[in-house]
Coordinates of C-alpha atoms in Angstrom, one line a residue:
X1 CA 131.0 118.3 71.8
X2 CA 128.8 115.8 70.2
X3 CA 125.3 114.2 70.0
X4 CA 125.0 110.9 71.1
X5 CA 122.9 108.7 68.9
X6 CA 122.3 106.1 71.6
X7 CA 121.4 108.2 74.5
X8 CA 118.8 107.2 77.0
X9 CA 117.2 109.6 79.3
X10 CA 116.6 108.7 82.7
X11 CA 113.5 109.4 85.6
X12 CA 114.3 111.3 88.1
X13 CA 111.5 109.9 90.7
X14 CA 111.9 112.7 93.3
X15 CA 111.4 115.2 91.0
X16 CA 108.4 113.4 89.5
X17 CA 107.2 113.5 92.9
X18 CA 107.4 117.3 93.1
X19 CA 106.6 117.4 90.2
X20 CA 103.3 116.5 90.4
X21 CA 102.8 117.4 94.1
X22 CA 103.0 120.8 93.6
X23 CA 99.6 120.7 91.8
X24 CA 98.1 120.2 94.9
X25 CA 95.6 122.7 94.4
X26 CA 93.8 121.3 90.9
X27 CA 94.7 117.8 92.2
X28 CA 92.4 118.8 95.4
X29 CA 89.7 120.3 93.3
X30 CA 89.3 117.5 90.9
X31 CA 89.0 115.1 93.8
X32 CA 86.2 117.0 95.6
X33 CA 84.5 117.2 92.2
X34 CA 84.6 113.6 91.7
X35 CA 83.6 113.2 95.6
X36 CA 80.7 115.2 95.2
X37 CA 79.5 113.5 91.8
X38 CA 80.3 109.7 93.4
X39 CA 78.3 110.7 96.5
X40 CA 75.1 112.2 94.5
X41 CA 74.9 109.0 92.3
X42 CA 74.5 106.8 95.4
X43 CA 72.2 109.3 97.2
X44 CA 69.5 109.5 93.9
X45 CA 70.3 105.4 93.2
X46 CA 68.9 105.0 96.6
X47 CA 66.5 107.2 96.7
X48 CA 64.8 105.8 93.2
X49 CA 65.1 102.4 95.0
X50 CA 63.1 103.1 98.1
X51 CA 60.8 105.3 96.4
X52 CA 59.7 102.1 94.1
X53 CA 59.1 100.4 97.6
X54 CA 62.0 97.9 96.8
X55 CA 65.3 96.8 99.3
X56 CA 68.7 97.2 97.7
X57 CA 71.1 94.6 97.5
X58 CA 72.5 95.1 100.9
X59 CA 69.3 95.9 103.0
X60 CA 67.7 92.6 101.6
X61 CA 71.2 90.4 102.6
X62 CA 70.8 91.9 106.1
X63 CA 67.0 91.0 106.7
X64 CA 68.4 87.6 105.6
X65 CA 71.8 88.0 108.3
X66 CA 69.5 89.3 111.0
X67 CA 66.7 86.5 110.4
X68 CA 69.4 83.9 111.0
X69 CA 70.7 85.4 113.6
X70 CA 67.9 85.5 115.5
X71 CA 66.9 81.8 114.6
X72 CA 70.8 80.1 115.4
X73 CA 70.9 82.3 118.9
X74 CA 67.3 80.9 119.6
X75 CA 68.1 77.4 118.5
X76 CA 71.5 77.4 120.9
X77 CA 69.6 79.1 124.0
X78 CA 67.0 76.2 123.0
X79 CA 69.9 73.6 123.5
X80 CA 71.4 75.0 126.4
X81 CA 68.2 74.7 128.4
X82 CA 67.5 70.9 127.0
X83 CA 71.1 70.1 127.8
X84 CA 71.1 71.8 131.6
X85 CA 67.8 70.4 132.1
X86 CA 68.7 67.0 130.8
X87 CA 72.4 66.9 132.5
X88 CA 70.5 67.8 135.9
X89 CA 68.1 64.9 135.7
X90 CA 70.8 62.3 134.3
X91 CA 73.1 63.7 137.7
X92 CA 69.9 63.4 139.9
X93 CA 69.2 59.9 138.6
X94 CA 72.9 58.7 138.8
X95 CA 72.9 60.1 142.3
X96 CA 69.7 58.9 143.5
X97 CA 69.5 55.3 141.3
X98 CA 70.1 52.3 143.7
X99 CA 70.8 50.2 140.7
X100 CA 73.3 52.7 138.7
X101 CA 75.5 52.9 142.0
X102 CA 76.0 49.2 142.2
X103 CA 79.0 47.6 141.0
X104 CA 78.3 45.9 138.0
X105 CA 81.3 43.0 139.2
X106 CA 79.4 42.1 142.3
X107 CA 75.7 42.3 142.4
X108 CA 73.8 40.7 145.3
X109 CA 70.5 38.7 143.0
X110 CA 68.2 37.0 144.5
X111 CA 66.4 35.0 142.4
X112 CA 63.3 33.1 143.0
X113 CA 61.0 30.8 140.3
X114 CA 57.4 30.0 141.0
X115 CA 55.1 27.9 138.9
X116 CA 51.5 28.9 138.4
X117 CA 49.0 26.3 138.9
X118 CA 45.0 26.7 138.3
X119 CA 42.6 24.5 139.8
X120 CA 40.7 21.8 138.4
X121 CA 37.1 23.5 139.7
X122 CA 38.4 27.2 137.7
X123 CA 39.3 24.6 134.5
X124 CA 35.8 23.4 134.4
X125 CA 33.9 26.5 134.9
X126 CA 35.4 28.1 132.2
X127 CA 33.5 28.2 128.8
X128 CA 34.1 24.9 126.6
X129 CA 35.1 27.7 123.6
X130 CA 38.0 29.5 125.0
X131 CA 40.4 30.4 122.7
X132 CA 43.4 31.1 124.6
X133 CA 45.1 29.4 127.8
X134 CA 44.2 31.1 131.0
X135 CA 47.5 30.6 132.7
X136 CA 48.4 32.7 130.1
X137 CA 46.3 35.7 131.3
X138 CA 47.3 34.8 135.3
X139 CA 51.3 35.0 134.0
X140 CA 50.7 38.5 131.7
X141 CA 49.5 39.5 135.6
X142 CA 52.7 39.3 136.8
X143 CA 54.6 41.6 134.3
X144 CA 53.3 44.2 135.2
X145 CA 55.4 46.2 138.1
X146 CA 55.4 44.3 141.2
X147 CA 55.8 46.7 143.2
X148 CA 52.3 47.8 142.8
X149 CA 51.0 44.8 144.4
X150 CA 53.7 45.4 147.5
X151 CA 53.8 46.8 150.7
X152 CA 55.9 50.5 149.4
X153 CA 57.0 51.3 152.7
X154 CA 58.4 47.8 153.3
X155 CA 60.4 48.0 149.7
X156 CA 61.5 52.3 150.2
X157 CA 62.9 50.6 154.0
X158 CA 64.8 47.0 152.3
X159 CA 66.9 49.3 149.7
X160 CA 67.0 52.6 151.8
X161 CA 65.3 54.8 149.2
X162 CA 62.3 57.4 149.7
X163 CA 61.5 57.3 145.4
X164 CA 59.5 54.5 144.6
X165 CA 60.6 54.9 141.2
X166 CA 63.9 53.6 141.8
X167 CA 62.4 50.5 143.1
X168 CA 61.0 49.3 140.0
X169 CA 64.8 49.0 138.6
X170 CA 66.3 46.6 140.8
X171 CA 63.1 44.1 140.3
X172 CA 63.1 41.6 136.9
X173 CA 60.2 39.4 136.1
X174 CA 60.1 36.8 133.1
X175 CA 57.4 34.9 132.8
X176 CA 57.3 31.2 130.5
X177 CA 54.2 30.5 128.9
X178 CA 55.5 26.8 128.1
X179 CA 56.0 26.1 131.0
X180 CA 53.9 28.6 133.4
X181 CA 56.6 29.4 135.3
X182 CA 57.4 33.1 136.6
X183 CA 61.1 34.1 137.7
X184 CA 61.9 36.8 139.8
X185 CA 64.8 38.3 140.5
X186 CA 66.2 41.3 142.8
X187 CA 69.3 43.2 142.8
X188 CA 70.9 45.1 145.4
X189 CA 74.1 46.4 147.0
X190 CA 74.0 44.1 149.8
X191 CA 72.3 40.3 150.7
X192 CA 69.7 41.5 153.2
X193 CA 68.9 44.2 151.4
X194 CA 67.7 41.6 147.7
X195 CA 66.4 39.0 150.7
X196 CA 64.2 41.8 152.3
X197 CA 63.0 42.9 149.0
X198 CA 62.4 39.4 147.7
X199 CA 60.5 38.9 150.5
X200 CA 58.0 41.6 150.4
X201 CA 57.9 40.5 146.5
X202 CA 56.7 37.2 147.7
X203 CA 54.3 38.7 150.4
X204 CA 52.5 40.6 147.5
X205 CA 52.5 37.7 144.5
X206 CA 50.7 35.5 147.0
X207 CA 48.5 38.1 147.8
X208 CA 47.9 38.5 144.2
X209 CA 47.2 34.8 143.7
X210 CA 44.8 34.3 146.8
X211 CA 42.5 36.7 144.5
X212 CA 43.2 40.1 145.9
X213 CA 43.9 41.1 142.5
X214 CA 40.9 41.7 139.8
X215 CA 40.0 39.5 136.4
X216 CA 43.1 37.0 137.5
X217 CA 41.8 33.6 137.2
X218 CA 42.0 31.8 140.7
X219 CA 45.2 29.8 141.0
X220 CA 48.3 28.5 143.2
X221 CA 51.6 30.4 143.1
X222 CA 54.3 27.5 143.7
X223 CA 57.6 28.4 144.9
X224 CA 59.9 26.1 142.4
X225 CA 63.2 27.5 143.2
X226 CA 65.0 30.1 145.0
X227 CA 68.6 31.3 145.5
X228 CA 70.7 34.5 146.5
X229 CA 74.0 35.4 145.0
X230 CA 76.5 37.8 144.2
X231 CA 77.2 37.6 140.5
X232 CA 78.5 40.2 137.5
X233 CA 75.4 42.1 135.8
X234 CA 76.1 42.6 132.5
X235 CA 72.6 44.6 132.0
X236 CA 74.3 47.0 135.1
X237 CA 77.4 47.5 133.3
X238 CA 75.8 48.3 129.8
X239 CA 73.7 50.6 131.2
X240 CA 76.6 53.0 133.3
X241 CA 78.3 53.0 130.3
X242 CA 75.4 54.5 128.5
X243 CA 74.5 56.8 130.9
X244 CA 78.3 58.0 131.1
X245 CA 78.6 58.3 127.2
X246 CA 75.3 60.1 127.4
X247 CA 76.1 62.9 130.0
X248 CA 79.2 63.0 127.9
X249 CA 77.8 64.0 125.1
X250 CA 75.2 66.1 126.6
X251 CA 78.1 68.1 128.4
X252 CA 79.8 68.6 125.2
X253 CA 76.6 69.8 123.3
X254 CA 76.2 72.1 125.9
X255 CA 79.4 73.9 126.2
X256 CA 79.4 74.2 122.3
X257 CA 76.0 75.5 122.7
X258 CA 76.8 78.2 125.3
X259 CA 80.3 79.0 123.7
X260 CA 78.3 79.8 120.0
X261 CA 75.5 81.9 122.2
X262 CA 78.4 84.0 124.3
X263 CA 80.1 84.3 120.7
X264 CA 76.8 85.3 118.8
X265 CA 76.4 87.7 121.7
X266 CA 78.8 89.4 121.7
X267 CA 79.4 89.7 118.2
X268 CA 75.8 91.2 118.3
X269 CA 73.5 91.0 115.6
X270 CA 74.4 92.0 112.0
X271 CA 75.3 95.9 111.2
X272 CA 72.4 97.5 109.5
X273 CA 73.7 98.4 106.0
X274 CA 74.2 102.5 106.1
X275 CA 73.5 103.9 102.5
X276 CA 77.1 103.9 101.4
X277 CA 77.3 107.7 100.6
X278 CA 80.3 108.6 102.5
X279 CA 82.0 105.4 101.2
X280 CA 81.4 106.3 97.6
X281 CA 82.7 109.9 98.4
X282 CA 85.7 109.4 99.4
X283 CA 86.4 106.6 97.0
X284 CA 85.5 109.0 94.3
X285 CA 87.8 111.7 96.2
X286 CA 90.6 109.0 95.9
X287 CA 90.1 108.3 92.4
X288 CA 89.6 111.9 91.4
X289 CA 93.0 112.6 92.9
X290 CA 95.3 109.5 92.0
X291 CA 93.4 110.1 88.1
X292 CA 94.8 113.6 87.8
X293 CA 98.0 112.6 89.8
X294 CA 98.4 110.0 86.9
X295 CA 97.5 112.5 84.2
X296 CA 100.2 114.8 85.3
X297 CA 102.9 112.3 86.3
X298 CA 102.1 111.6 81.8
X299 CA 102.7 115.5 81.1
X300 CA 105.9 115.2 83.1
X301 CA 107.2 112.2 81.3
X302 CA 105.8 113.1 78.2
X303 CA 106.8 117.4 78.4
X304 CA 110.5 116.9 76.8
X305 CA 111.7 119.4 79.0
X306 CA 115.3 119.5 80.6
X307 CA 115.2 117.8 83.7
X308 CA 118.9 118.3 85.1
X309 CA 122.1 119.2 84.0
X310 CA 123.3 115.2 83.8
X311 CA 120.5 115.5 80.7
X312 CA 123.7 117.8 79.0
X313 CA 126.5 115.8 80.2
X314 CA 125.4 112.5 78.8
X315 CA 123.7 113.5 75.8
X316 CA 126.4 116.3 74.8
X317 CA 129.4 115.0 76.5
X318 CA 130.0 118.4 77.9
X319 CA 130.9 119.2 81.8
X320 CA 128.2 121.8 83.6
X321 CA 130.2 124.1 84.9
X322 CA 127.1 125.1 87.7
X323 CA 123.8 124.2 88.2
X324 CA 121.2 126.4 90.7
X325 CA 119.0 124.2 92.7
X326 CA 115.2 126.0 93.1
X327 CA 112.2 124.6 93.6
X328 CA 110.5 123.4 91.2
X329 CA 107.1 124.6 91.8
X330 CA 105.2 126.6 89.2
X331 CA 103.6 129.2 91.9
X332 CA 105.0 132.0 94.0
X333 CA 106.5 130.2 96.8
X334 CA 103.8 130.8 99.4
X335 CA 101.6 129.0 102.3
X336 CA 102.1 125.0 101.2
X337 CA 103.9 125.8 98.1
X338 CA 106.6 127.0 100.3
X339 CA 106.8 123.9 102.8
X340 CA 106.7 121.9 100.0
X341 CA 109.8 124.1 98.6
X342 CA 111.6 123.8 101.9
X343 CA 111.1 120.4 101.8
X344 CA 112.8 119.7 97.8
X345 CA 115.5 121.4 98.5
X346 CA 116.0 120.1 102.0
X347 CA 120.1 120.1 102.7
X348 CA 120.9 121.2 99.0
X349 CA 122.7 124.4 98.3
X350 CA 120.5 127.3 98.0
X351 CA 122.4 130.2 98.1
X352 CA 123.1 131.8 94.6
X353 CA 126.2 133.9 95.2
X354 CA 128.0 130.8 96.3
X355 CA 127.1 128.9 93.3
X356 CA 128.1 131.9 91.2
X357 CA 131.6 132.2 93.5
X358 CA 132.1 128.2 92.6
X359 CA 131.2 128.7 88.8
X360 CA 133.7 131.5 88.6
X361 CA 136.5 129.7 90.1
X362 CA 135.8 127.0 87.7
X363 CA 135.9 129.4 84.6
X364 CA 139.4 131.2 85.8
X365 CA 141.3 128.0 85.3
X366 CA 140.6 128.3 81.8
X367 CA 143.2 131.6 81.8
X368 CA 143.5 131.4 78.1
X369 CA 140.1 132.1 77.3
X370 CA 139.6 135.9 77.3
X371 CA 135.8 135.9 76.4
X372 CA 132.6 134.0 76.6
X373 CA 129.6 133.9 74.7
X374 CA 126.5 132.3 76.8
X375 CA 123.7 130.9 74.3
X376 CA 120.5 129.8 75.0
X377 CA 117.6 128.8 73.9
X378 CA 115.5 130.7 76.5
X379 CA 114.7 135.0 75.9
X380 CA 116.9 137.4 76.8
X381 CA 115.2 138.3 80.3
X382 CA 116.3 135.0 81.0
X383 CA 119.6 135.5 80.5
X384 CA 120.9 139.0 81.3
X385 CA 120.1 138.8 84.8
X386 CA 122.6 135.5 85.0
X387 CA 125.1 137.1 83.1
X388 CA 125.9 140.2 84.6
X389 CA 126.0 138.5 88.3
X390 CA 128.4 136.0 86.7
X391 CA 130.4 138.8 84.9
X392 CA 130.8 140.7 88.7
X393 CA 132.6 137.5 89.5
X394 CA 134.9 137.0 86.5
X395 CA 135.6 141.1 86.2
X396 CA 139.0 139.7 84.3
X397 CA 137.0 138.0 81.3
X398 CA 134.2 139.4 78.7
X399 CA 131.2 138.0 78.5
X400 CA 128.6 137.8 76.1
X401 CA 125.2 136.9 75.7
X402 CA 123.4 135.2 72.6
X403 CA 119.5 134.5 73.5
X404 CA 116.6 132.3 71.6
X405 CA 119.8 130.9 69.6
X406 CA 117.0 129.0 67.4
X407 CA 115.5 132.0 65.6
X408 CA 118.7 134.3 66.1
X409 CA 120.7 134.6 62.9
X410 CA 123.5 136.4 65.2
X411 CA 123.7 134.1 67.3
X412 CA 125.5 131.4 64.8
X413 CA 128.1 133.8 63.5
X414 CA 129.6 134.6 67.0
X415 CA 128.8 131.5 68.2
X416 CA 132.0 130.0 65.7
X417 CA 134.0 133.3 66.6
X418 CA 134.0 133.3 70.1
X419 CA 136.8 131.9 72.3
X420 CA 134.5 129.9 74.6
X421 CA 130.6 129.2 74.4
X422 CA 129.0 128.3 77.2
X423 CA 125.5 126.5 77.1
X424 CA 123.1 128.5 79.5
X425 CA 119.7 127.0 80.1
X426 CA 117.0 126.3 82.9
X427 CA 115.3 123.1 84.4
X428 CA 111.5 122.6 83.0
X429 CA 111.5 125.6 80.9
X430 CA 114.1 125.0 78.2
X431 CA 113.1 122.0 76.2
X432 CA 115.2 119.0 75.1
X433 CA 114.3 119.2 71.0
X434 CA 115.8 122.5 70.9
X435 CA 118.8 122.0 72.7
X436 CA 119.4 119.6 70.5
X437 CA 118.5 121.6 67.3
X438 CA 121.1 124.0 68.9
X439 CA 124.0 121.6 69.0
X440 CA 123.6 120.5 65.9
X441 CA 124.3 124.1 64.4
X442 CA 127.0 124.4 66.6
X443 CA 128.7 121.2 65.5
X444 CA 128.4 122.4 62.2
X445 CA 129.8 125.7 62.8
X446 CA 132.8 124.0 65.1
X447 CA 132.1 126.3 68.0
X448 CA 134.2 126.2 71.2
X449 CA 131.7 124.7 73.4
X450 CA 133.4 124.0 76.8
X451 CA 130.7 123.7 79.1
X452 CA 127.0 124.3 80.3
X453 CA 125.4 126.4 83.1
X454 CA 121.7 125.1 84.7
X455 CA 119.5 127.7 85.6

């Protein structure tokens, strides 16, 4: 046997584990403690809060949450109605417009230029002073909606349309002030639909010049020119594509509109902030536990006990003969101790007259050895019990039994006179420092160490 200098103990996680689960019960109590001490702070911190008539952080972020809320569902119900409202009118027009349903390719016009003439009698009666030119005033007349000054019935029956207001569309009036001349021109989607119309236009500028209509100078309407074509209408054109970019647009507005109100609702507004007791509870039960699960994972690494009986073999280069599986748990084996026992030493040999049968076989090879000597550095009690079940298996062989080898001065002297000595000692009672203290003296005294025995 000998000590080696370079030896490097090793974890045993599993045992770690039970280690440390096995103090379920302080581990639980330490937990509710820190539950119970988490859970008052938040209770009083709110209470002093509210009592001072203040908001904590939280309550104040969700008056802020629910005021927006309130104001982006609003807002998007707001645009969906503008939008559904404004889509239905842009449809109604587009179905009802004369002029949008045209083809902007071919467009019937019919075009007629009249000059305005006032007579030499209205030119002398007027005041000497006048500042401005009153064929001016007699053309300004005729910008105004000529449709006003026709027969309705007679325009709503030429374009096949009961809405005035899609009349006023299809008419165009410009009007030169150098040269006193007023163009009209009609659209439509056929030719005796922009000659009907023109012609009712006509009817009602004569009647206009002829004095029917108030503060209009007197004066002659002159037909100059006149025609009736079908020509592109670039003005037509423009227009559908701004209507069409426009419903477009509106449509998409819409349906983002509706799709952030159906998400908003149902969503619903923001959670009311709850006062957090039961959160800080069980994070203070979480911490309490994993704190004292960490404390006694430290004591475990830190105990210097022996862990296993591959401790002996690598540090002492000396073969264990045996070693007794048990639980490892520090109370009697009852209620959850005892799952937990089950459940270490799940499909590991439990049975101690089996492991005795195996360690006695083990020692019978040895046939030249006539007597053993088990040391230890545990009490007596410890031992006696485990030698005279081991000595009812080896009935052929005496053995002997030197306890707390460390503070036994018999102990050394038939420790170098025995035939065999056999290391006895137990899992997380018998500590590594004095094992080791132990095999130094028997070093010295060159005893026959063959082997160990775990407990």
């Amino acid at each position: 046997m000998q000590i080696k200098k370079d030896f490097e103990t090793g974890i045993n996680l599993k045992d770690l584990f039970f280690h440390v689960l096995y103090r379920w019960r302080s581990i639980l109590v330490f937990a509710l403690i820190l539950a119970a001490a988490f859970g008052a702070r938040q209770y009083f911190s709110l209470k002093t809060t509210h009592d001072a008539g203040k908001l904590t952080k939280e309550e104040r972020q969700y008056q802020i949450d629910l005021q927006n809320y309130k104001e982006n569902l609003q807002s998007n119900r707001n645009i969906v109605q503008d939008k559904t409202k404004r889509l239905q009118e842009q449809n109604d027009y587009r179905d009802g417009s004369i002029f949008i349903q045209l083809d902007a390719q071919s467009v019937w016009t019919a075009s007629n230029k009249y000059l305005v003439r006032i007579d030499r009698s209205v030119l002398d009666s007027l005041p000497e002073n006048l500042s401005t030119d009153p064929a001016d005033d007699v053309l300004s007349a005729y910008s105004a909606p000529l449709s006003e000054v026709t027969d309705q019935e007679t325009l709503k029956e030429a374009f096949g349309t009961e809405k005035a207001e899609y009349i006023d569309e299809l008419i165009t009036v410009n009007t030169n002030l150098a040269e006193n001349t007023v163009t009209v021109s009609v659209v439509g989607p056929s030719k005796e639909a922009v000659q009907n119309g023109m012609s009712c236009i006509d009817a009602g500028m004569k009647a206009v010049a002829a004095g029917k209509a108030q503060g209009i100078y007197q004066h002659e309407l002159m037909l100059a020119s006149e025609s009736v074509s079908m020509i592109p209408n670039e003005i037509l054109a423009s227009k559908q594509d701004e209507l069409a970019k426009s419903m477009e647009e509106n449509q998409k507005t819409l349906q983002t509109a509706r799709q952030k109100v159906d998400d908003m609702e149902v969503k619903g507004e923001p959670k009311q902030p709850g006062n957090h007791i039961i959160k800080m509870s069980v994070i203070g039960f979480v911490l309490g536990a994993f704190i004292l699960m960490l404390l006694y994972a430290a004591r475990y690494l830190t105990s210097g006990w022996l862990m296993s009986g591959n401790d002996l073999t690598e540090r002492y280069d000396i073969p264990v003969f045996g070693s007794f599986q048990r639980s490892s748990s520090i109370h009697n084996n009852k209620g959850l101790d005892q799952l937990i026992a089950k459940w270490e030493l799940k499909n590991k040999e439990t049975d101690a007259q089996k492991e005795y049968s195996r360690i006695a076989a083990l020692l019978s090879k040895h046939s030249e050895i006539q007597s053993i000597l088990l040391i230890s550095t545990l009490s007596a009690d410890k031992l006696e019990p485990f030698m005279k079940a081991l000595a009812a298996c080896l009935p052929e062989k005496t053995m002997t039994v030197q306890a707390d080898f460390l503070h036994n001065d018999h102990a050394v002297t038939e420790a170098a006179d025995a035939d065999a000595v056999i290391i006895t000692e137990e899992r997380k009672l018998s500590r590594k420092q004095d094992i080791e203290k132990m095999a130094e003296t028997l070093i010295i005294c060159k005893a026959k160490v063959i082997g160990a025995i775990v407990l």
